[in-house]
Coordinates of C-alpha atoms in Angstrom, one line a residue:
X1 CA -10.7 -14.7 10.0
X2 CA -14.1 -14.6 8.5
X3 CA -14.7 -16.7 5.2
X4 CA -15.5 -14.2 2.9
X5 CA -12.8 -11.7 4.5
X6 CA -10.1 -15.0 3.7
X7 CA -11.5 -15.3 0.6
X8 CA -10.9 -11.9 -0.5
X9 CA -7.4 -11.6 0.7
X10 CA -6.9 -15.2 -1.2
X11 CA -8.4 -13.8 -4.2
X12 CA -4.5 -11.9 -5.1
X13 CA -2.7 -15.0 -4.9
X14 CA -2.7 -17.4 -7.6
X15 CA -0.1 -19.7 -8.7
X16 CA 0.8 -20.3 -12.3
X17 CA -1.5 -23.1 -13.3
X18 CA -4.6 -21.8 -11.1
X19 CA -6.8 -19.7 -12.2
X20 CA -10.0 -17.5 -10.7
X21 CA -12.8 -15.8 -11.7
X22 CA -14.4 -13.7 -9.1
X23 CA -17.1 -11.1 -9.6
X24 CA -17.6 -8.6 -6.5
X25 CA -21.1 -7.2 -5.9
X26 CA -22.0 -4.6 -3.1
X27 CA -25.5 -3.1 -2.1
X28 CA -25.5 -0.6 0.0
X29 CA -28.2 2.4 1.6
X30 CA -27.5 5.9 2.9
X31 CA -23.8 5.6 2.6
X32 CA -22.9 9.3 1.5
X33 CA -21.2 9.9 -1.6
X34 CA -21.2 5.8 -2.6
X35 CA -23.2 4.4 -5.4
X36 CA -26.5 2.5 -4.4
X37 CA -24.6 -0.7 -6.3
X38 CA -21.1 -1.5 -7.3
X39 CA -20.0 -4.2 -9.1
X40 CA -15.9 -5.3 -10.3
X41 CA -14.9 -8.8 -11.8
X42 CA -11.4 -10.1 -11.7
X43 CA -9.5 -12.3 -13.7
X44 CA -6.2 -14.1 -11.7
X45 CA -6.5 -11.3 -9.0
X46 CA -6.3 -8.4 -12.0
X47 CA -9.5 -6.2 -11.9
X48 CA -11.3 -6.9 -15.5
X49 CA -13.9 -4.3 -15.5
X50 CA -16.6 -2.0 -13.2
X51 CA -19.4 -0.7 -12.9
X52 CA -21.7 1.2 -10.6
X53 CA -25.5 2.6 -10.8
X54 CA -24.0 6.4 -10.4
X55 CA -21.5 6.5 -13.7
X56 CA -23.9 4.0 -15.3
X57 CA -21.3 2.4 -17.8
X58 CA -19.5 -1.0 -17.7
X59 CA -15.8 0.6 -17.2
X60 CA -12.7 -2.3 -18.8
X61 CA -9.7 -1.5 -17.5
X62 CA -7.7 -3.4 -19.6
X63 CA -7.0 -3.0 -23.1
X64 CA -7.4 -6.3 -24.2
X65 CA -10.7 -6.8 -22.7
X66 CA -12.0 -3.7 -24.6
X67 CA -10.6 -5.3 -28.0
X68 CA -12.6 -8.9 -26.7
X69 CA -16.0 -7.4 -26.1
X70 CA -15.1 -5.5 -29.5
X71 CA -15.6 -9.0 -31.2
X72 CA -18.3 -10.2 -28.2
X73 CA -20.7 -7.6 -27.9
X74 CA -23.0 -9.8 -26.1
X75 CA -21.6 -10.4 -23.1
X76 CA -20.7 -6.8 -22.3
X77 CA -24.4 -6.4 -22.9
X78 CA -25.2 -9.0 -20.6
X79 CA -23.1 -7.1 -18.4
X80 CA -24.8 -3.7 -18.3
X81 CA -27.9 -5.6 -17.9
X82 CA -27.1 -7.2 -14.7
X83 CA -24.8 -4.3 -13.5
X84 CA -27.6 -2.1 -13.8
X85 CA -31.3 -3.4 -13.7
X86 CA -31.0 -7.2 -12.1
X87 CA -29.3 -7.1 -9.4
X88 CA -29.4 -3.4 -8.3
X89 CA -33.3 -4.4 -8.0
X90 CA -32.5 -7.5 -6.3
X91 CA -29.9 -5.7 -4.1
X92 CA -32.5 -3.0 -2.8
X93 CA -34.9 -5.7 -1.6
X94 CA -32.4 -7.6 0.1
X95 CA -31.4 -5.1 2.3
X96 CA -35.4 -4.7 2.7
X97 CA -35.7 -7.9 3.9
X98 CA -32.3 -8.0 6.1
X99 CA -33.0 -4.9 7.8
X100 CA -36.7 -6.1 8.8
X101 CA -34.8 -9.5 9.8
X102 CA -32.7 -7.9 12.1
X103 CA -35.2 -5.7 13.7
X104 CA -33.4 -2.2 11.5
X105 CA -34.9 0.5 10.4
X106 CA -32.4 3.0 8.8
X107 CA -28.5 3.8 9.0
X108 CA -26.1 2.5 7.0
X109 CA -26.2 -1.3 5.8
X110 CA -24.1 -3.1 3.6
X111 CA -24.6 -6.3 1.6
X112 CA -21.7 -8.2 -0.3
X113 CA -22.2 -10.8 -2.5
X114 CA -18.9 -13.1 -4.4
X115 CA -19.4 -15.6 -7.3
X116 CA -16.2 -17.2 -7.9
X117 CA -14.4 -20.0 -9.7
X118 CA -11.4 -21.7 -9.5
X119 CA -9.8 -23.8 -12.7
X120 CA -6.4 -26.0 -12.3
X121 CA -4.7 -25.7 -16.0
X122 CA -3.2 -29.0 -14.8
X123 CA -5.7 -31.1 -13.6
X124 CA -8.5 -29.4 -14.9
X125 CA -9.9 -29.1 -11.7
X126 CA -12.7 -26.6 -11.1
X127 CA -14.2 -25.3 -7.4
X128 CA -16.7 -22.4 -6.8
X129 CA -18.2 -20.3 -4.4
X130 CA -21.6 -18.3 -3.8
X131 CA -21.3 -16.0 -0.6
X132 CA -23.4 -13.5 1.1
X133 CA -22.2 -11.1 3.5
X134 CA -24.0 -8.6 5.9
X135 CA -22.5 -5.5 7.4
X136 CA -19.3 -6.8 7.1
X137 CA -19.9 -9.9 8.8
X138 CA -20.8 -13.4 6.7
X139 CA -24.3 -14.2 6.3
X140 CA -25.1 -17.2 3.8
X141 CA -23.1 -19.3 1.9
X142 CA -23.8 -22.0 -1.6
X143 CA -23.5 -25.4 -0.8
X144 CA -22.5 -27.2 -4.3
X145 CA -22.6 -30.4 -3.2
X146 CA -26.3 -30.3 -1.4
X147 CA -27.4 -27.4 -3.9
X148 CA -28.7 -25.4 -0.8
X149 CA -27.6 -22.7 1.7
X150 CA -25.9 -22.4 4.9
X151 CA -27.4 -20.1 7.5
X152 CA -24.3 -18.4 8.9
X153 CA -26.2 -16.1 11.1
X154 CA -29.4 -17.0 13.3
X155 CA -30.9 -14.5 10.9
X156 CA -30.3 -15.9 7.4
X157 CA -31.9 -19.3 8.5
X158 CA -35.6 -17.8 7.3
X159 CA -34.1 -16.8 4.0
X160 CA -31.7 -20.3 3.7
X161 CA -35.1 -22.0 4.0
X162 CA -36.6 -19.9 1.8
X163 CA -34.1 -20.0 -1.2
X164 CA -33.8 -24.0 -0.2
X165 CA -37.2 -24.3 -2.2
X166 CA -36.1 -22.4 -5.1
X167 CA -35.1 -25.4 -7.1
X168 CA -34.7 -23.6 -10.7
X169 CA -32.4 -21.1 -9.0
X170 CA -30.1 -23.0 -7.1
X171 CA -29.7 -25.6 -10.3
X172 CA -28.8 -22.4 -12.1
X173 CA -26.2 -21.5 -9.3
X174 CA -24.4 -24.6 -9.3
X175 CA -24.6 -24.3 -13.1
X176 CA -23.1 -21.3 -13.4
X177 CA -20.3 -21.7 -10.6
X178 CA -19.1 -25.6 -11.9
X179 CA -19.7 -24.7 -16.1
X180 CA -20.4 -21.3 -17.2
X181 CA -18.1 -19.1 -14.8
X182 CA -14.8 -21.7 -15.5
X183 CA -16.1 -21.6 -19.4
X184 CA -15.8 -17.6 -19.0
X185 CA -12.5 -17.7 -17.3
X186 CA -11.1 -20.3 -19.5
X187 CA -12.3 -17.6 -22.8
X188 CA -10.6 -15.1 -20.6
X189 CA -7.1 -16.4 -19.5
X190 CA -6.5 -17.3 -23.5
X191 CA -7.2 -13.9 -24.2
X192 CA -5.5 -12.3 -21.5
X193 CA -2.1 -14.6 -21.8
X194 CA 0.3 -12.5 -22.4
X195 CA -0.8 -10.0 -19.7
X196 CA -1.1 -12.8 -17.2
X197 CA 2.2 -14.1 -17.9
X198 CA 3.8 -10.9 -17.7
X199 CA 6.6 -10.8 -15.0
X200 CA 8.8 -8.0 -14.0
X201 CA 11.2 -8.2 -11.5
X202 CA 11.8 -5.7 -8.6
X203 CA 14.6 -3.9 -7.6
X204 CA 14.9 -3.9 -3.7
X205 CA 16.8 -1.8 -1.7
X206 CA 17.7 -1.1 1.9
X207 CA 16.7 2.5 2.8
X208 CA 17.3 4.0 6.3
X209 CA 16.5 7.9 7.2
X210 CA 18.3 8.3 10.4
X211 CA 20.8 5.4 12.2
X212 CA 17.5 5.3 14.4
X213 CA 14.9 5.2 12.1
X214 CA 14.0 2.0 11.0
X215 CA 15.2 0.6 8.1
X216 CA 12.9 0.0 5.0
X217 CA 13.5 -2.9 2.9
X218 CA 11.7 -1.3 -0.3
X219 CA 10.5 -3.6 -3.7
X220 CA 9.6 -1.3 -6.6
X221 CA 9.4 -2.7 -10.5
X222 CA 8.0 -5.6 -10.2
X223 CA 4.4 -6.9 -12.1
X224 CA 1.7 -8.2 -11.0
X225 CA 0.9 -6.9 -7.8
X226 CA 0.8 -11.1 -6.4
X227 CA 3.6 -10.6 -4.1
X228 CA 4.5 -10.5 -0.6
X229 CA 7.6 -8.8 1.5
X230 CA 8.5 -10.0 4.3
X231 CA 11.3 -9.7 7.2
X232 CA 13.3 -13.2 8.3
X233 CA 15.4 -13.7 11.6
X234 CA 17.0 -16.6 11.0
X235 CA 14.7 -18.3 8.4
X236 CA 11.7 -17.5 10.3
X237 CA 9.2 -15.3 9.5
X238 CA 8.7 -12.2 12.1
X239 CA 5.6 -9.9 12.6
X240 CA 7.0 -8.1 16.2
X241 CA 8.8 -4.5 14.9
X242 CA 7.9 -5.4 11.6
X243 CA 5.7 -2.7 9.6
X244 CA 4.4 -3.9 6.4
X245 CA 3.3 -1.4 3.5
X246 CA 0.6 -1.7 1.1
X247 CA 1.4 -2.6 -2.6
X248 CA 1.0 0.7 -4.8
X249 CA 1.0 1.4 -8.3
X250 CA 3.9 3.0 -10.1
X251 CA 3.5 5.6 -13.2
X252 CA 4.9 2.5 -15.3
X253 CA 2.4 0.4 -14.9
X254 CA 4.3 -2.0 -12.3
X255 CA 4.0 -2.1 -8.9
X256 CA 6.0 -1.0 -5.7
X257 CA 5.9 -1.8 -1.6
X258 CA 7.6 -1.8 1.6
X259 CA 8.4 -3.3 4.5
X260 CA 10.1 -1.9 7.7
X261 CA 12.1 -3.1 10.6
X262 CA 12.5 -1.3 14.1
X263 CA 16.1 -2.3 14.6
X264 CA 16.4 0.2 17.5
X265 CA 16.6 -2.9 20.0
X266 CA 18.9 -5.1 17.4
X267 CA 22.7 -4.9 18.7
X268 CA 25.4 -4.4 15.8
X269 CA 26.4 -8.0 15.9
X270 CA 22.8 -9.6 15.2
X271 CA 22.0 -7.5 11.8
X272 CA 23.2 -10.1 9.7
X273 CA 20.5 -12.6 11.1
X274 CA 17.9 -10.9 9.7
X275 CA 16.9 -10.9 5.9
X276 CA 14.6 -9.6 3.7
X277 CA 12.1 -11.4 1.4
X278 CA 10.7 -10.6 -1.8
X279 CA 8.3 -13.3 -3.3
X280 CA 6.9 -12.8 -6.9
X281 CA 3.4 -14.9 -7.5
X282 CA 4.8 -17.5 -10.6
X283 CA 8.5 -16.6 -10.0
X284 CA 10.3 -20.0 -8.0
X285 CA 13.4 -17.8 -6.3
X286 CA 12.8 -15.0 -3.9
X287 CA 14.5 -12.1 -3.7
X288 CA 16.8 -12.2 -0.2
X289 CA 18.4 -9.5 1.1
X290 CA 20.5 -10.0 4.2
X291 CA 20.5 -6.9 6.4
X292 CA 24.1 -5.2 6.7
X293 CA 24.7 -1.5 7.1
X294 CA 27.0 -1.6 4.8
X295 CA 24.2 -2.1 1.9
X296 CA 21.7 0.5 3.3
X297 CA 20.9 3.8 1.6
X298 CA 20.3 6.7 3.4
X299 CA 20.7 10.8 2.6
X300 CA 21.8 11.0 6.2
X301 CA 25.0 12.8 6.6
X302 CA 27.3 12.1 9.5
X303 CA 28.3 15.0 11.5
X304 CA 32.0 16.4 10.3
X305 CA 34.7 15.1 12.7
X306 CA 36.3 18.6 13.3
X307 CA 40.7 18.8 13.5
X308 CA 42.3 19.5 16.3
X309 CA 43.7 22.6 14.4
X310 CA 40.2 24.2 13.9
X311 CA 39.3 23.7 17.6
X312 CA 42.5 25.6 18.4
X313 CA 41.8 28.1 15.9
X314 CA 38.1 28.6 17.5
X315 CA 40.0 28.8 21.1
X316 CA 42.3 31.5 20.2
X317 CA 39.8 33.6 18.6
X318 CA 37.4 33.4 21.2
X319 CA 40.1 34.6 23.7
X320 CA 41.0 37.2 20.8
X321 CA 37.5 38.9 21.0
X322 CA 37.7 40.9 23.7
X323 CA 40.7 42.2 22.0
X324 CA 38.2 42.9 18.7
X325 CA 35.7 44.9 21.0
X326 CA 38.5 47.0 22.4
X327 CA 40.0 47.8 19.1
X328 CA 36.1 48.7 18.3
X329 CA 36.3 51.4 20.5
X330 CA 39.3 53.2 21.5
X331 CA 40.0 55.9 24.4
X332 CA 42.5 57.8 24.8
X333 CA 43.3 59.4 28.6
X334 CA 43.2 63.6 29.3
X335 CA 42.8 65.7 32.2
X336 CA 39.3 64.5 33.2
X337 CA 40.1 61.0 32.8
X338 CA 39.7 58.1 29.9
X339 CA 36.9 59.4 27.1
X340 CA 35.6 57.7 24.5
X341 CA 36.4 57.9 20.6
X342 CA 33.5 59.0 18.2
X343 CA 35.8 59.6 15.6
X344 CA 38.6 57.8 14.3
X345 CA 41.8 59.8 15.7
X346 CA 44.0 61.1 12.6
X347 CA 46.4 62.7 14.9
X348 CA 50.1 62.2 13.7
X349 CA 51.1 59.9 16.7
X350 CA 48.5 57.4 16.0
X351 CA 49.0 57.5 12.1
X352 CA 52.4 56.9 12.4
X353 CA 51.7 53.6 13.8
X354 CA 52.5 50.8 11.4
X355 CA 49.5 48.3 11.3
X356 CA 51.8 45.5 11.3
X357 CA 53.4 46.5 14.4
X358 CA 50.3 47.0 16.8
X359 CA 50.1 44.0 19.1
X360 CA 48.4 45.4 22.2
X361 CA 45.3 47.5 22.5
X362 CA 47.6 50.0 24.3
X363 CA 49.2 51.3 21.3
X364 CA 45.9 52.9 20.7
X365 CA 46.6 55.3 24.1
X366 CA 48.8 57.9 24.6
X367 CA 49.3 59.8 28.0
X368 CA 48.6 63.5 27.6

């Protein structure tokens, strides 16, 4: 997988004494209905605050941060300044220069851009990352050590060589990746402690819709959203009939996701080698749950298994029918022959019949 892509998918794991800063930035031209720049920061994989050039406004998304740039005004201006005169500028003539790079003229093009630092609460340890990506593939990279770029594409080596002389930049780069970002996460995690140390744990459940569907090993409840689900067959991880969900929010705030099973090729006696398991980012024990029918919840209803009474009951009174019909419509026999009924016959002969004593459709004919 690509660098940046790895990154990314990194970037919502974090254990409890490591934390990250990372600060998302997107360019992009004739993408319908998608702002010209977009911009999100993250603290520990949480989203922090966006921003875009369409709404125009530096959007917090947490509480807490709106009370912290309540008491530091400064850096939320800093914030609208970059989200939405610096680098929307420097985005546009990027692309510019990309497109003519690559021989473009128009359609859609995407840049991506991720500043990020790492900080070990432990060791104190800081790392951090400058990377460029191009139409979804990576382009350039920082290099902290050598303080210039890496050319990831044939293309980027005319702009590595050009940045490479930029000096006064790439000081401030490694600056701000090795002191001011893990300064600004540091300010951040204090503030945000409680929030990051919140844990709640999930309830999980078996669920199955039909004995041939497959069955759903479901995590809801839990907080953050730093967690994975996963099938086991004997300890080991599988991916082959395995379906995993995405993580979605709840109304509550936490978080909830799936994970099915295709169990249609799984005979009766191997269910209980497979498991299910729930891992919370910060929490030591998972959550295992072994698979047994016996612990799966369904709202499928079994067909009723029918008494031998009712299915002689349903016998006799499907031989009993024709007698029904018959009794529907009576004749009685003249001169000419049988005739039908279209009245009910009130004669004396037929009234006089007791209802308890007719037991044959002949009782309703008399001979002339």
């Amino acid at each position: 997988m690509e660098r940046l892509l790895m990154l990314l998918l990194l970037s919502r794991v974090s254990s409890p004494v490591q934390h990250s800063l990372k600060y998302f930035l997107t360019g992009s031209t004739a993408v319908q209905n998608v702002p010209e720049f977009m911009g999100a920061a993250e603290v520990d994989g949480i989203v922090m605050g966006y921003c875009d050039t369409d709404t125009k406004i530096v959007e917090l998304k947490l509480e807490l941060m709106k009370i912290f740039f309540r008491i530091n005004p400064d850096q939320l201006e800093e914030y609208n300044r970059e989200c939405f005169k610096n680098y929307p500028i420097f985005f546009r003539a990027l692309i510019n220069s990309l497109k003519q790079l690559f021989n473009q003229s128009g359609g859609v093009h995407v840049l991506q851009r991720m500043d990020a630092c790492e900080w070990d609460e432990e060791t104190g340890e800081v790392h951090g990352f400058l990377l460029y990506a191009y139409n979804g593939e990576d382009f350039l990279s920082f290099d902290l050590e050598t303080l210039t770029w890496i050319a990831v594409k044939p293309e980027a080596v005319t702009i590595k060589q050009r940045w490479d002389t930029h000096k006064y930049g790439n000081e401030f780069h490694a600056m701000f990746l090795t002191r001011i970002c893990p300064d600004l996460l540091r300010t951040y995690v204090v503030f945000l402690k409680s929030l990051l140390e919140r844990k709640e744990l999930p309830s999980v459940s078996l669920l199955q819709k039909t004995p041939s569907s497959p069955v759903s090993c479901h995590a809801s409840g839990f907080y953050p959203d730093r967690a994975t689900l996963i099938w086991r067959k004997d300890g080991e991880e599988i991916h082959e009939d395995v379906e995993l969900g995405e993580i979605l929010p709840n109304h509550d705030g936490t978080f909830q996701t799936s994970a099915d099973l295709n169990v249609s090729s799984v005979p009766p006696e191997d269910w209980r080698r497979y498991e299910c398991v729930f891992h919370l980012s910060g929490v030591e024990d998972d959550f295992v749950t072994r698979l047994d029918k016996a612990d799966i919840r369904t709202n499928w209803v079994s067909p009723p298994e029918f008494p031998v009474i009712v299915v002689i009951g349903v016998v006799i009174g499907l031989v009993l029918l024709p007698l029904f019909i018959v009794g529907l419509y009576m004749w009685r026999r003249n001169n000419n022959g049988f005739r039908r009924a279209n009245t009910l016959d009130t004669s004396p002969q037929l009234s006089a019949i007791s209802l308890d004593r007719i037991s044959s459709p002949d009782q309703y004919c008399s001979e002339d």
